[in-house]
Amino acid sequence: MDTWLLSRMQELRDLQGLIGLATWDQETYLPAKAGPARAHQLSTLQGLHHERLVDPRLGEALARAASQDLTGDARAMVRVLSREREREVRVPSDLVKALAEAQSKALHAWREARKERRFALFQPALQRLLELRREQADAYGHGGERYDALLEGHEPGMRVERLTPVLSALREHLIPMVGKLVGARRPVARLFDGRRYDKDAQWAFTLRLLQDIGFDLEAGRQDVSIHPFTGGTHPLDVRLTTHVDETSPLSAIFSTIHEAGHGLYEQGFSPAHYRTPLASAPSMGLHESQSRLWENIVGRSRPFWEHYFPALRAAFPEALAAVDLDDFHLAVNEVSPSLIRIESDEVTYNLHIALRYELELLLVRDELPLADLPAAWNARMEKYLGVTPPDDTRGVLQDIHWAWGELGYFPTYSLGNLYAASLYRAAERALPDLAGHLRRGELLPLRDWLRTHIHSQGFRLPAEELVRGVTGHGLTDTDFLAYLKSKYGALYGVSL
Amino acid sequence: MDTWLLSRMQELRDLQGLIGLATWDQETYLPAKAGPARAHQLSTLQGLHHERLVDPRLGEALARAASQDLTGDARAMVRVLSREREREVRVPSDLVKALAEAQSKALHAWREARKERRFALFQPALQRLLELRREQADAYGHGGERYDALLEGHEPGMRVERLTPVLSALREHLIPMVGKLVGARRPVARLFDGRRYDKDAQWAFTLRLLQDIGFDLEAGRQDVSIHPFTGGTHPLDVRLTTHVDETSPLSAIFSTIHEAGHGLYEQGFSPAHYRTPLASAPSMGLHESQSRLWENIVGRSRPFWEHYFPALRAAFPEALAAVDLDDFHLAVNEVSPSLIRIESDEVTYNLHIALRYELELLLVRDELPLADLPAAWNARMEKYLGVTPPDDTRGVLQDIHWAWGELGYFPTYSLGNLYAASLYRAAERALPDLAGHLRRGELLPLRDWLRTHIHSQGFRLPAEELVRGVTGHGLTDTDFLAYLKSKYGALYGVSL
């Protein structure tokens, strides 16, 4: 690859890293009054990134490189950057501006609507955003299914045609499964009720977890933010945040494990890919598979807590002295249909996603008038989960995603769950004593297996292809359903 | 001013702010392994800033604006940015690259030379840097005095012709003054000997000082770094750092007051100047005047400690129970010729600067062979301060500035001291009860006076002109010498 092209790739990555820094700082250490100043700085950086990406000289250099006989990695770099550039080029700058304005208005309207608990206050702003996103989908280009063009922004290569059957089948399996688990009515211990738990002790526990899990604290850090996230500037500068809730250490613990899953992915990119388009996950779904694998499959497993529960009890004896491991394990895996997605368990979670995916698809296809959205939401909640939102704030207004104009993002959460289960099953085959490792607090064998087979591959292959190479098959709900049946069947003493 | 020009000004300021963020982060929270990645990111940002600044379209827009009938502030913005751009345009990019390489090599050689305590190991790298800086001075352009072109980078408008007589006269006054003070031999209490002092208590004390001094912690913050500095991204996002030394709280206290002086300047820019070239001090010397005014003139004064000493004693009773205010006041103002500039007191300090300024001038004029530099250094140390460095590390190799290629920077420290004394005297005239305010811990009247007369003016006028408008006269050593005579005459019981 010629040095000019490589240096432009590096410059683009540096700009992305700096956007990462400014965003991380905004959520962690930015002084209260500096919000508008930071918004300007971020907008300047994003503008420069856009300008460099759509630069015709970059297009020519990529075209030249694509016609050359490049090595595998260089070819992949050119392919990934070309795809990113093509998408960016296709959206007219007037539309970019209109979207930014519509987003800003929608965010405001969404907040107001939540206060008043009335979707109608959000509807006009969402309508505008939806029209612009349809326009954007047409600008990106698609083969008749606009949603594909939006999905492509989060899950490159995935299509509605492939996704719908998988998520629908999953939904049809989950609805009766949830019914059985709710019917089993196991009494669940209420943990950490009504006391305050020392923040330093919580923090120390999360740092111990990060160390054990193999998150390199010399190539990353953990800080506190209101909403946990993973950011940073480079694979050697990965920044996790967690949320410390004084009323229960479980919030910080599971947030830390979740974000560490993302963080290990970022730290695991190959040094040969640093500052190139390959130091990136091939999809949001695959990124999310790593956080969910660690948080749910490992972090809510019995072997994991066989090792950590004594330490947790020692750290918080006032809450846990009378709780045994089985009670604890059940309590952190309680299945209970609820109104709110982010509070839901791993069995009902995908029903929340199915609902959103189906509604998004209808909206993007213009098959559901926005005025009918709350009713459609509530009807599906009743049908899938047996609960009905008492108001829009606890229903259709609960997520910020649509106010951001994000469409095609929600399904990546379910893809994360499905990929996680398939990858974990492959890891079990490769590491026959995996449960034993977890039981002894040895988390590195799993991290190393994931690093070799997933993280270090970066964006060489599309997500599903990469997963197929590792597990022998592409996207499927088989492994996830088998995992749920085995785990929750045993926990609730029912046959699923 | 046309909107394109304004938006380019804003973009440049945003980029400077982001350079500030990446630099601050590098010194505070950057993970250990991320140094090289951050260097790349900073270099990319600096490259973009350079590219935008030298952009011919900016040159044309500035020329167009300069020919228009602009309001005072807009005219000043155009003037300040044009000057900055002119300097940047004049340096060929090959020279910029050569300087960066030479700096990097010089820094390495300087560190090695310090370890071996031998200037000779640093000499070739410094020689190269010196030649390139002379070349750069010629590129900038000057009227026969190369040093002027370098000085202009730190102290716009200042010239050797004006500076030399002032610093020489100051030196000639200080040498006998130091002699008298040393001769007075007052016994000075050794404070904080041999114990460890709680870091949290130190931190709390510095935060109280920041609050009292009127540093807005919602428009800035304080963190810890090895070397204290003031940075940030915007007047509403000003970041101070301090150094907490477990063996004495005085290090953190005086660092905090010093940096708060810089920080108040940054926070005090007019909102009308945000994101324009006017939200900037007109010189390093004037910026330094604010840190030194607060650290030395206020922060080492008796009225100030009449208020704070009881609190300090209450915070650290194990060290201060038996110390009285007079002992303490003398101890934090002890005059003692020393080898190291950064450990020196405010009387001897300017002799360290005189020495460096004189040697820099000889070097830039090519009137002193580098091989003779250590001997010239040591001879002046003996002559001005009566002490002789036992080795080069405690002599000519002590400062990092020359290894950075900084020439023309040192004199701004003395300018800071001189401007500080003149401004403080003007403040005393405007605020007749200033000492009373300090005695009662009321620091805001002084802050507000400085904000009105200095900070909020930004870069409307060159430093000396701004000072002249406020004090009635330009650069002078009269006020500084009067301040020293009065303060140290009383402290040491001698007539100066």
PDB file of N, CA and C in Angstrom, chain A residues 232-267:
ATOM      1  N   GLY A 232     -12.383   5.106  24.568  1.00  0.00           N
ATOM      2  CA  GLY A 232     -10.929   5.130  24.537  1.00  0.00           C
ATOM      3  C   GLY A 232     -10.427   5.638  23.205  1.00  0.00           C
ATOM      4  N   THR A 233      -9.118   5.588  23.043  1.00  0.00           N
ATOM      5  CA  THR A 233      -8.514   6.219  21.868  1.00  0.00           C
ATOM      6  C   THR A 233      -7.724   5.255  21.002  1.00  0.00           C
ATOM      7  N   HIS A 234      -7.465   4.036  21.500  1.00  0.00           N
ATOM      8  CA  HIS A 234      -6.496   3.149  20.827  1.00  0.00           C
ATOM      9  C   HIS A 234      -6.551   1.812  21.576  1.00  0.00           C
ATOM     10  N   PRO A 235      -6.169   0.705  20.924  1.00  0.00           N
ATOM     11  CA  PRO A 235      -6.167  -0.576  21.653  1.00  0.00           C
ATOM     12  C   PRO A 235      -5.284  -0.577  22.914  1.00  0.00           C
ATOM     13  N   LEU A 236      -4.341   0.353  22.996  1.00  0.00           N
ATOM     14  CA  LEU A 236      -3.530   0.449  24.216  1.00  0.00           C
ATOM     15  C   LEU A 236      -4.060   1.539  25.143  1.00  0.00           C
ATOM     16  N   ASP A 237      -5.236   2.051  24.855  1.00  0.00           N
ATOM     17  CA  ASP A 237      -5.836   3.116  25.677  1.00  0.00           C
ATOM     18  C   ASP A 237      -7.355   2.910  25.673  1.00  0.00           C
ATOM     19  N   VAL A 238      -7.780   1.869  26.355  1.00  0.00           N
ATOM     20  CA  VAL A 238      -9.189   1.471  26.352  1.00  0.00           C
ATOM     21  C   VAL A 238      -9.823   1.889  27.677  1.00  0.00           C
ATOM     22  N   ARG A 239     -10.905   2.624  27.595  1.00  0.00           N
ATOM     23  CA  ARG A 239     -11.462   3.209  28.815  1.00  0.00           C
ATOM     24  C   ARG A 239     -12.859   2.683  29.107  1.00  0.00           C
ATOM     25  N   LEU A 240     -12.948   1.982  30.211  1.00  0.00           N
ATOM     26  CA  LEU A 240     -14.228   1.482  30.688  1.00  0.00           C
ATOM     27  C   LEU A 240     -14.786   2.462  31.703  1.00  0.00           C
ATOM     28  N   THR A 241     -16.106   2.520  31.771  1.00  0.00           N
ATOM     29  CA  THR A 241     -16.689   3.195  32.926  1.00  0.00           C
ATOM     30  C   THR A 241     -17.679   2.238  33.568  1.00  0.00           C
ATOM     31  N   THR A 242     -17.897   2.453  34.841  1.00  0.00           N
ATOM     32  CA  THR A 242     -18.902   1.674  35.547  1.00  0.00           C
ATOM     33  C   THR A 242     -19.722   2.636  36.379  1.00  0.00           C
ATOM     34  N   HIS A 243     -20.851   2.123  36.852  1.00  0.00           N
ATOM     35  CA  HIS A 243     -21.728   2.962  37.662  1.00  0.00           C
ATOM     36  C   HIS A 243     -21.779   2.365  39.058  1.00  0.00           C
ATOM     37  N   VAL A 244     -21.381   3.143  40.049  1.00  0.00           N
ATOM     38  CA  VAL A 244     -21.406   2.628  41.414  1.00  0.00           C
ATOM     39  C   VAL A 244     -22.691   3.090  42.089  1.00  0.00           C
ATOM     40  N   ASP A 245     -23.504   2.112  42.468  1.00  0.00           N
ATOM     41  CA  ASP A 245     -24.807   2.374  43.085  1.00  0.00           C
ATOM     42  C   ASP A 245     -24.682   2.025  44.564  1.00  0.00           C
ATOM     43  N   GLU A 246     -24.873   3.022  45.415  1.00  0.00           N
ATOM     44  CA  GLU A 246     -24.643   2.770  46.845  1.00  0.00           C
ATOM     45  C   GLU A 246     -25.599   1.733  47.432  1.00  0.00           C
ATOM     46  N   THR A 247     -26.733   1.499  46.768  1.00  0.00           N
ATOM     47  CA  THR A 247     -27.699   0.579  47.366  1.00  0.00           C
ATOM     48  C   THR A 247     -27.422  -0.885  46.993  1.00  0.00           C
ATOM     49  N   SER A 248     -26.524  -1.130  46.053  1.00  0.00           N
ATOM     50  CA  SER A 248     -26.174  -2.517  45.747  1.00  0.00           C
ATOM     51  C   SER A 248     -24.892  -2.585  44.928  1.00  0.00           C
ATOM     52  N   PRO A 249     -23.956  -3.429  45.332  1.00  0.00           N
ATOM     53  CA  PRO A 249     -22.722  -3.571  44.554  1.00  0.00           C
ATOM     54  C   PRO A 249     -22.929  -4.339  43.252  1.00  0.00           C
ATOM     55  N   LEU A 250     -24.087  -4.961  43.077  1.00  0.00           N
ATOM     56  CA  LEU A 250     -24.279  -5.778  41.872  1.00  0.00           C
ATOM     57  C   LEU A 250     -24.289  -4.932  40.608  1.00  0.00           C
ATOM     58  N   SER A 251     -24.790  -3.715  40.713  1.00  0.00           N
ATOM     59  CA  SER A 251     -24.810  -2.824  39.560  1.00  0.00           C
ATOM     60  C   SER A 251     -23.389  -2.610  39.038  1.00  0.00           C
ATOM     61  N   ALA A 252     -22.482  -2.218  39.921  1.00  0.00           N
ATOM     62  CA  ALA A 252     -21.099  -1.977  39.494  1.00  0.00           C
ATOM     63  C   ALA A 252     -20.452  -3.279  39.015  1.00  0.00           C
ATOM     64  N   ILE A 253     -20.709  -4.370  39.705  1.00  0.00           N
ATOM     65  CA  ILE A 253     -20.051  -5.636  39.348  1.00  0.00           C
ATOM     66  C   ILE A 253     -20.443  -6.087  37.942  1.00  0.00           C
ATOM     67  N   PHE A 254     -21.746  -6.121  37.665  1.00  0.00           N
ATOM     68  CA  PHE A 254     -22.145  -6.601  36.343  1.00  0.00           C
ATOM     69  C   PHE A 254     -21.824  -5.579  35.247  1.00  0.00           C
ATOM     70  N   SER A 255     -21.875  -4.288  35.568  1.00  0.00           N
ATOM     71  CA  SER A 255     -21.443  -3.288  34.586  1.00  0.00           C
ATOM     72  C   SER A 255     -19.978  -3.468  34.252  1.00  0.00           C
ATOM     73  N   THR A 256     -19.176  -3.671  35.270  1.00  0.00           N
ATOM     74  CA  THR A 256     -17.740  -3.837  35.032  1.00  0.00           C
ATOM     75  C   THR A 256     -17.472  -5.063  34.166  1.00  0.00           C
ATOM     76  N   ILE A 257     -18.131  -6.178  34.472  1.00  0.00           N
ATOM     77  CA  ILE A 257     -17.882  -7.386  33.674  1.00  0.00           C
ATOM     78  C   ILE A 257     -18.340  -7.164  32.233  1.00  0.00           C
ATOM     79  N   HIS A 258     -19.505  -6.536  32.080  1.00  0.00           N
ATOM     80  CA  HIS A 258     -20.027  -6.253  30.734  1.00  0.00           C
ATOM     81  C   HIS A 258     -19.043  -5.385  29.945  1.00  0.00           C
ATOM     82  N   GLU A 259     -18.645  -4.281  30.526  1.00  0.00           N
ATOM     83  CA  GLU A 259     -17.754  -3.365  29.802  1.00  0.00           C
ATOM     84  C   GLU A 259     -16.380  -3.991  29.598  1.00  0.00           C
ATOM     85  N   ALA A 260     -15.939  -4.807  30.555  1.00  0.00           N
ATOM     86  CA  ALA A 260     -14.653  -5.491  30.371  1.00  0.00           C
ATOM     87  C   ALA A 260     -14.707  -6.392  29.142  1.00  0.00           C
ATOM     88  N   GLY A 261     -15.876  -6.992  28.880  1.00  0.00           N
ATOM     89  CA  GLY A 261     -16.023  -7.811  27.673  1.00  0.00           C
ATOM     90  C   GLY A 261     -15.769  -6.973  26.427  1.00  0.00           C
ATOM     91  N   HIS A 262     -16.359  -5.775  26.386  1.00  0.00           N
ATOM     92  CA  HIS A 262     -16.066  -4.856  25.279  1.00  0.00           C
ATOM     93  C   HIS A 262     -14.581  -4.464  25.287  1.00  0.00           C
ATOM     94  N   GLY A 263     -14.085  -4.183  26.473  1.00  0.00           N
ATOM     95  CA  GLY A 263     -12.710  -3.696  26.599  1.00  0.00           C
ATOM     96  C   GLY A 263     -11.681  -4.731  26.158  1.00  0.00           C
ATOM     97  N   LEU A 264     -11.929  -6.000  26.489  1.00  0.00           N
ATOM     98  CA  LEU A 264     -10.994  -7.047  26.055  1.00  0.00           C
ATOM     99  C   LEU A 264     -10.955  -7.138  24.534  1.00  0.00           C
ATOM    100  N   TYR A 265     -12.118  -6.926  23.919  1.00  0.00           N
ATOM    101  CA  TYR A 265     -12.153  -6.924  22.452  1.00  0.00           C
ATOM    102  C   TYR A 265     -11.226  -5.828  21.932  1.00  0.00           C
ATOM    103  N   GLU A 266     -11.379  -4.632  22.455  1.00  0.00           N
ATOM    104  CA  GLU A 266     -10.580  -3.492  21.976  1.00  0.00           C
ATOM    105  C   GLU A 266      -9.089  -3.691  22.240  1.00  0.00           C
ATOM    106  N   GLN A 267      -8.771  -4.242  23.419  1.00  0.00           N
ATOM    107  CA  GLN A 267      -7.352  -4.459  23.736  1.00  0.00           C
ATOM    108  C   GLN A 267      -6.765  -5.622  22.929  1.00  0.00           C
TER     109      GLN A 267
END
